Amino acid sequence: MSRVYNFSAGPSMLPESVLTRAAEEMLDYKGSGQSVMEMSHRSKVYEEIIFGARDLFKEILNVPDNYKILFLQGGASTQFAAIPLNLMNGSGKADYVLSGAFATKAYKEAQKYGDVKAVASSKDVNFSRIPELDKNEFRKDADYFYICQNNTIYGTRYTELPDTGDVPLVADVSSCFLSEPMDVSKYGVMYGGAQKNVAPAGLTVVIIRDDLIGNARPTTPAMLDYKLMADNDSMYNTPPCYSIYMCKLVLEWIKKLGGLEAVKARNEKKAALLYDYIDKSAMFSNPVLPKDRSMMNVTFVTDSEELNKKFIAEAAEAGFVNIKGHRSVGGMRASIYNAMPVEGVEKLVEFMADFEKKNS
Ligand SMILES: *Cc1c(COP(=O)(O)O)cnc(C)c1O
């Protein structure tokens, strides 16, 4: 068996030990005589999985008691509508920071529901930095303030959260979920699609403060109503059963590694390896403002389109796959989520150095 190093932005790598465990339990989950894919979500054996996953999430991310953890479907993109439907219920206003493609999509979706203001944007520099925020632009009566915390496509992230006072902060954390400890109490809502760092696609995790639940607009579809989902332990309908099971295995893996502090140390090491090499290289460069560099998605380019193409092709040949950048940025992007081993990044850096030597 030979597995590649998959640098995809998502769906992305899962820890090998998690995949092995899932394979072992595939045909007969803990003596139940069935696969997790086949069992009733109302069964005792499945309840242990979904509640186990929820409790582990709470423990590992240190989620305060006044927050609910919801396991939903529809991907992060469905939350672009669910957020305004559930939260834009006071002044009907919301403030958004346009830091990239997903933040902009969320902003456009929210415009269908109310008075939505872009308080800052870094579009003029192709989202190569987190926009500078001017607090005078923030509206004190907004129902919430929205950010995308890690910008998957452009390789930027917030190192400091905006101070929004009493206005609840809503954050899309799809591509930085569980990558380091986070102070959940600073957020009204944090949410993410699972397929970057948490589990296979199909699961969206929403963590929401209790007082923000229960005021959805009357026209909110049942499936998007946080209260209905919270009241039914995320099982108003059939949940994404298998993805939740995989989420539990990933959380167990994180716990065994030593929790989010240990995960962060590993991630910092990987990111430093790559950025340090890029900064020293005469061939590769990273377009992001250094202080805003993402720990999860590392973008880089050469100054020639031809060389970029050659690099991507030869990297794939050598077992470093999905390293092509997003079409809106070009060049390359190495997504180095939790499951990417340090060894994978070390070998990529070796490969880059070798490529640079041969092509300059
Ligand atoms: C991938 C991604 C999305 C879109 O997720 P889907 O689950 O495909 O809807 C949204 N936001 C961020 C930050 C992402 O990385």
XYZ file of C-alpha atoms and ligand atoms in Angstrom:
375
model
C 0.000 0.000 0.000
C 1.309 3.442 -0.783
C -0.563 6.485 0.424
C 0.066 9.933 -1.006
C 0.521 13.158 0.919
C -2.711 14.950 0.165
C -2.432 18.736 0.401
C -6.038 19.326 -0.658
C -7.942 22.249 0.846
C -10.881 19.912 1.423
C -11.949 17.202 1.592
C -8.554 16.563 3.086
C -6.448 13.926 4.781
C -7.715 12.047 7.813
C -5.321 10.565 10.381
C -4.221 7.137 9.181
C -4.906 5.552 12.575
C -8.483 6.841 12.377
C -8.959 5.254 8.953
C -7.500 1.972 10.187
C -9.829 1.959 13.172
C -12.836 2.722 10.955
C -11.800 -0.137 8.685
C -11.535 -2.526 11.625
C -14.996 -1.543 12.816
C -16.546 -1.465 9.361
C -18.413 -4.766 9.292
C -19.208 -5.218 12.950
C -19.235 -2.141 15.156
C -18.532 -3.264 18.734
C -20.404 -6.556 18.441
C -23.561 -4.948 17.048
C -23.259 -7.128 13.940
C -23.561 -4.095 11.669
C -21.673 -1.147 10.299
C -22.230 2.340 11.729
C -23.500 3.206 8.238
C -26.337 0.744 8.604
C -27.599 1.240 12.131
C -30.611 3.232 13.290
C -29.777 6.680 14.562
C -32.360 6.050 17.282
C -30.535 2.979 18.622
C -28.672 2.849 21.940
C -25.453 1.958 20.201
C -25.670 5.002 17.921
C -26.646 7.329 20.766
C -23.340 6.471 22.397
C -21.570 7.596 19.241
C -23.350 10.925 18.708
C -23.429 11.917 22.368
C -19.866 10.677 22.761
C -18.766 12.878 19.870
C -20.604 15.881 21.299
C -19.124 15.395 24.780
C -15.607 14.949 23.411
C -15.988 18.109 21.318
C -17.022 19.976 24.444
C -14.108 18.576 26.430
C -11.394 19.096 23.819
C -12.449 22.599 22.729
C -13.353 23.519 26.301
C -16.860 24.629 25.288
C -18.616 26.476 28.149
C -21.855 25.025 29.569
C -23.981 27.834 28.115
C -23.238 26.755 24.546
C -24.843 24.044 22.404
C -22.929 21.895 19.965
C -25.055 21.002 16.940
C -24.282 18.393 14.299
C -25.955 19.618 11.105
C -25.864 19.052 7.359
C -25.644 21.151 4.218
C -22.003 22.157 4.555
C -20.680 25.457 5.803
C -22.439 27.157 2.890
C -25.892 26.379 4.297
C -24.923 28.352 7.396
C -24.505 31.436 5.204
C -28.338 31.522 5.232
C -28.958 29.876 8.609
C -26.988 32.579 10.441
C -29.140 35.530 9.284
C -32.349 33.494 9.525
C -31.663 32.678 13.175
C -29.804 35.774 14.330
C -30.996 38.740 12.286
C -34.027 39.216 14.452
C -33.555 42.535 16.262
C -32.483 45.578 14.236
C -32.262 43.416 11.109
C -28.677 44.633 10.655
C -25.442 42.677 10.437
C -21.810 43.686 9.838
C -19.492 41.579 7.684
C -15.752 41.659 7.068
C -14.882 40.724 3.497
C -11.614 38.828 3.874
C -12.031 36.373 1.018
C -14.335 34.294 -1.157
C -16.269 32.504 1.580
C -16.797 35.672 3.607
C -18.098 37.358 0.459
C -20.458 34.483 -0.296
C -21.799 34.651 3.246
C -22.240 38.427 2.908
C -24.163 38.062 -0.343
C -26.417 35.378 1.089
C -27.169 37.499 4.172
C -28.193 40.430 1.958
C -31.337 38.478 1.102
C -32.493 38.865 4.687
C -31.674 42.340 5.916
C -29.441 45.371 6.122
C -25.972 43.967 5.684
C -22.880 46.172 5.789
C -19.368 45.361 4.624
C -17.348 47.084 7.361
C -14.001 46.305 5.729
C -12.590 44.497 2.711
C -9.187 43.441 1.413
C -10.430 42.725 -2.087
C -8.268 45.556 -3.469
C -5.162 43.530 -2.549
C -6.664 40.232 -3.748
C -7.368 39.252 -0.127
C -3.668 38.862 0.622
C -4.223 40.152 4.141
C -6.916 40.457 6.791
C -8.511 43.890 6.264
C -7.702 46.568 8.800
C -10.717 47.163 10.970
C -11.976 50.574 12.016
C -14.249 50.262 15.024
C -16.081 53.421 13.994
C -17.506 51.419 11.109
C -19.032 48.784 13.433
C -22.737 49.289 14.106
C -23.601 49.046 17.778
C -27.152 47.918 17.028
C -26.146 45.140 14.617
C -27.629 41.739 15.431
C -24.230 40.143 14.866
C -20.750 40.738 13.461
C -19.427 38.186 10.969
C -15.913 37.022 10.114
C -14.310 34.127 8.289
C -11.482 33.320 10.671
C -9.191 31.387 8.334
C -9.386 32.157 4.644
C -8.820 28.824 2.978
C -8.292 30.079 -0.551
C -5.987 33.036 0.186
C -4.052 31.560 3.110
C -4.793 34.271 5.674
C -6.139 34.179 9.207
C -7.022 36.451 12.093
C -4.458 36.382 14.872
C -6.660 38.624 16.978
C -10.453 38.641 17.064
C -12.278 41.932 16.461
C -13.640 43.524 19.618
C -17.349 43.724 18.895
C -18.503 44.672 22.375
C -22.009 43.372 23.025
C -22.608 42.450 19.406
C -22.251 38.654 19.061
C -19.276 37.570 16.988
C -20.080 34.912 14.376
C -17.134 33.076 12.843
C -16.760 30.606 10.018
C -13.969 28.384 11.324
C -14.272 25.662 8.670
C -10.581 25.574 7.877
C -9.166 26.176 11.367
C -11.554 24.174 13.578
C -9.652 22.173 16.208
C -6.286 23.371 14.872
C -5.454 25.129 18.152
C -7.234 26.060 21.390
C -9.935 28.708 20.932
C -11.733 30.749 23.570
C -15.304 29.805 22.678
C -16.704 32.343 25.144
C -15.563 35.142 22.803
C -17.983 33.974 20.117
C -21.736 34.022 19.746
C -21.521 31.339 17.099
C -18.662 29.418 15.549
C -19.283 26.912 12.828
C -17.533 24.891 10.185
C -17.871 22.238 7.555
C -16.132 19.115 8.812
C -14.198 18.125 5.718
C -11.118 20.230 6.430
C -10.080 19.277 9.939
C -12.849 17.387 11.687
C -14.347 14.503 9.698
C -15.352 13.531 6.156
C -17.785 15.789 4.274
C -21.459 15.745 5.223
C -21.224 17.167 8.738
C -21.351 20.821 9.783
C -20.622 21.614 13.408
C -22.296 24.692 14.905
C -21.401 25.905 18.404
C -23.832 28.541 19.613
C -24.449 30.464 22.812
C -27.770 29.562 24.425
C -29.251 33.072 24.425
C -28.914 33.257 20.630
C -31.112 30.201 20.143
C -34.884 30.438 19.804
C -35.466 33.659 17.894
C -35.406 32.396 14.328
C -37.575 34.169 11.792
C -40.970 32.493 11.369
C -40.123 31.661 7.754
C -36.939 29.770 8.720
C -36.979 26.263 7.241
C -37.202 23.671 10.017
C -33.886 22.169 8.982
C -32.139 25.510 9.535
C -33.751 26.320 12.870
C -31.133 26.049 15.610
C -33.769 25.706 18.330
C -35.438 22.756 16.677
C -32.077 21.098 16.185
C -30.921 21.850 19.746
C -34.187 20.583 21.254
C -33.802 17.343 19.323
C -30.111 16.726 20.073
C -29.322 17.267 16.363
C -31.664 14.386 15.523
C -34.784 16.174 14.347
C -34.196 14.113 11.236
C -31.550 11.550 10.290
C -28.167 13.082 11.097
C -25.029 12.465 8.977
C -24.428 9.316 11.049
C -21.169 8.061 9.631
C -19.477 11.444 9.474
C -20.348 11.999 13.140
C -18.800 8.633 13.986
C -15.632 9.648 12.115
C -15.657 12.957 13.980
C -15.638 11.003 17.238
C -12.644 8.957 16.106
C -10.789 12.146 15.087
C -11.534 13.695 18.498
C -10.213 10.562 20.227
C -7.064 10.884 18.117
C -6.672 14.540 19.179
C -7.118 13.589 22.798
C -4.438 10.922 22.492
C -2.053 13.418 20.893
C -2.407 15.549 24.022
C -5.321 17.829 23.115
C -5.381 21.097 21.219
C -2.167 22.497 22.754
C -0.271 19.541 21.334
C -2.104 19.846 18.008
C -1.185 23.531 17.866
C 2.498 22.824 18.524
C 2.506 20.288 15.677
C 0.715 22.701 13.340
C 3.063 25.574 14.191
C 6.031 23.356 13.465
C 4.645 22.337 10.066
C 3.758 25.903 9.059
C 7.165 27.221 10.168
C 8.971 24.555 8.135
C 7.161 25.616 5.000
C 7.165 29.411 5.470
C 10.831 29.426 6.535
C 11.824 27.595 3.405
C 9.659 29.820 1.167
C 11.139 32.971 2.738
C 14.663 31.721 2.054
C 13.906 30.505 -1.445
C 14.859 32.546 -4.504
C 12.198 30.756 -6.555
C 9.103 30.529 -4.354
C 7.347 33.337 -2.532
C 4.240 33.769 -0.398
C 2.001 36.751 -1.236
C 0.426 37.134 2.217
C 1.166 39.879 4.724
C 3.411 37.914 7.142
C 1.414 38.655 10.288
C -1.758 37.298 8.691
C -0.312 34.044 7.362
C -2.540 31.035 7.841
C -1.256 28.055 9.793
C -3.471 25.735 7.729
C -3.307 26.890 4.101
C 0.071 27.960 2.756
C -0.019 29.639 -0.648
C 3.087 30.116 -2.772
C 4.052 31.053 -6.322
C 7.034 31.219 -8.630
C 7.278 34.174 -11.001
C 6.520 31.986 -14.007
C 3.223 30.346 -14.911
C 5.167 27.621 -16.680
C 7.272 26.814 -13.633
C 4.134 26.682 -11.459
C 2.621 24.133 -13.817
C 5.793 22.090 -13.936
C 6.047 22.114 -10.161
C 2.449 20.980 -9.674
C 2.846 18.149 -12.188
C 6.156 16.904 -10.803
C 4.929 17.173 -7.218
C 1.912 14.996 -8.035
C 4.218 12.496 -9.714
C 6.270 12.357 -6.507
C 3.203 11.743 -4.309
C 2.393 15.317 -3.184
C -1.105 15.694 -4.568
C -3.687 18.501 -4.825
C -1.110 21.226 -4.435
C -2.515 23.469 -7.157
C -3.742 26.815 -5.862
C -7.333 27.972 -6.146
C -8.127 29.386 -9.583
C -8.693 32.871 -8.155
C -5.130 33.026 -6.779
C -3.151 30.746 -9.101
C 0.167 29.173 -8.162
C 0.264 26.614 -5.405
C -1.355 25.985 -2.070
C -0.370 23.372 0.490
C -3.149 22.753 2.983
C -1.540 21.311 6.065
C -4.465 20.493 8.320
C -4.201 18.506 11.545
C -3.923 15.121 9.850
C -0.917 16.071 7.695
C 2.085 14.516 9.418
C 5.189 16.649 10.060
C 7.031 14.190 7.845
C 4.764 15.113 4.918
C 5.783 18.771 5.176
C 9.466 17.914 5.655
C 9.376 15.825 2.506
C 7.536 18.542 0.583
C 10.179 21.098 1.574
C 12.911 18.697 0.435
C 11.114 18.262 -2.839
C 10.751 22.029 -3.298
C 14.435 22.613 -2.583
C 15.365 19.922 -5.068
C 13.041 21.417 -7.685
C 14.514 24.847 -7.120
C 18.051 23.560 -7.576
C 17.202 21.734 -10.797
C 15.266 24.630 -12.335
C 17.347 27.685 -11.612
C -14.624 24.990 2.549
C -15.116 26.209 3.183
C -16.458 26.610 3.077
C -17.469 25.858 2.253
O -17.754 24.664 2.877
P -18.883 23.683 2.310
O -18.957 22.667 3.400
O -18.353 23.137 1.028
O -20.127 24.442 2.137
C -16.860 27.739 3.752
N -15.992 28.461 4.486
C -14.689 28.117 4.603
C -13.774 28.952 5.418
C -14.216 26.982 3.943
O -12.925 26.646 4.058
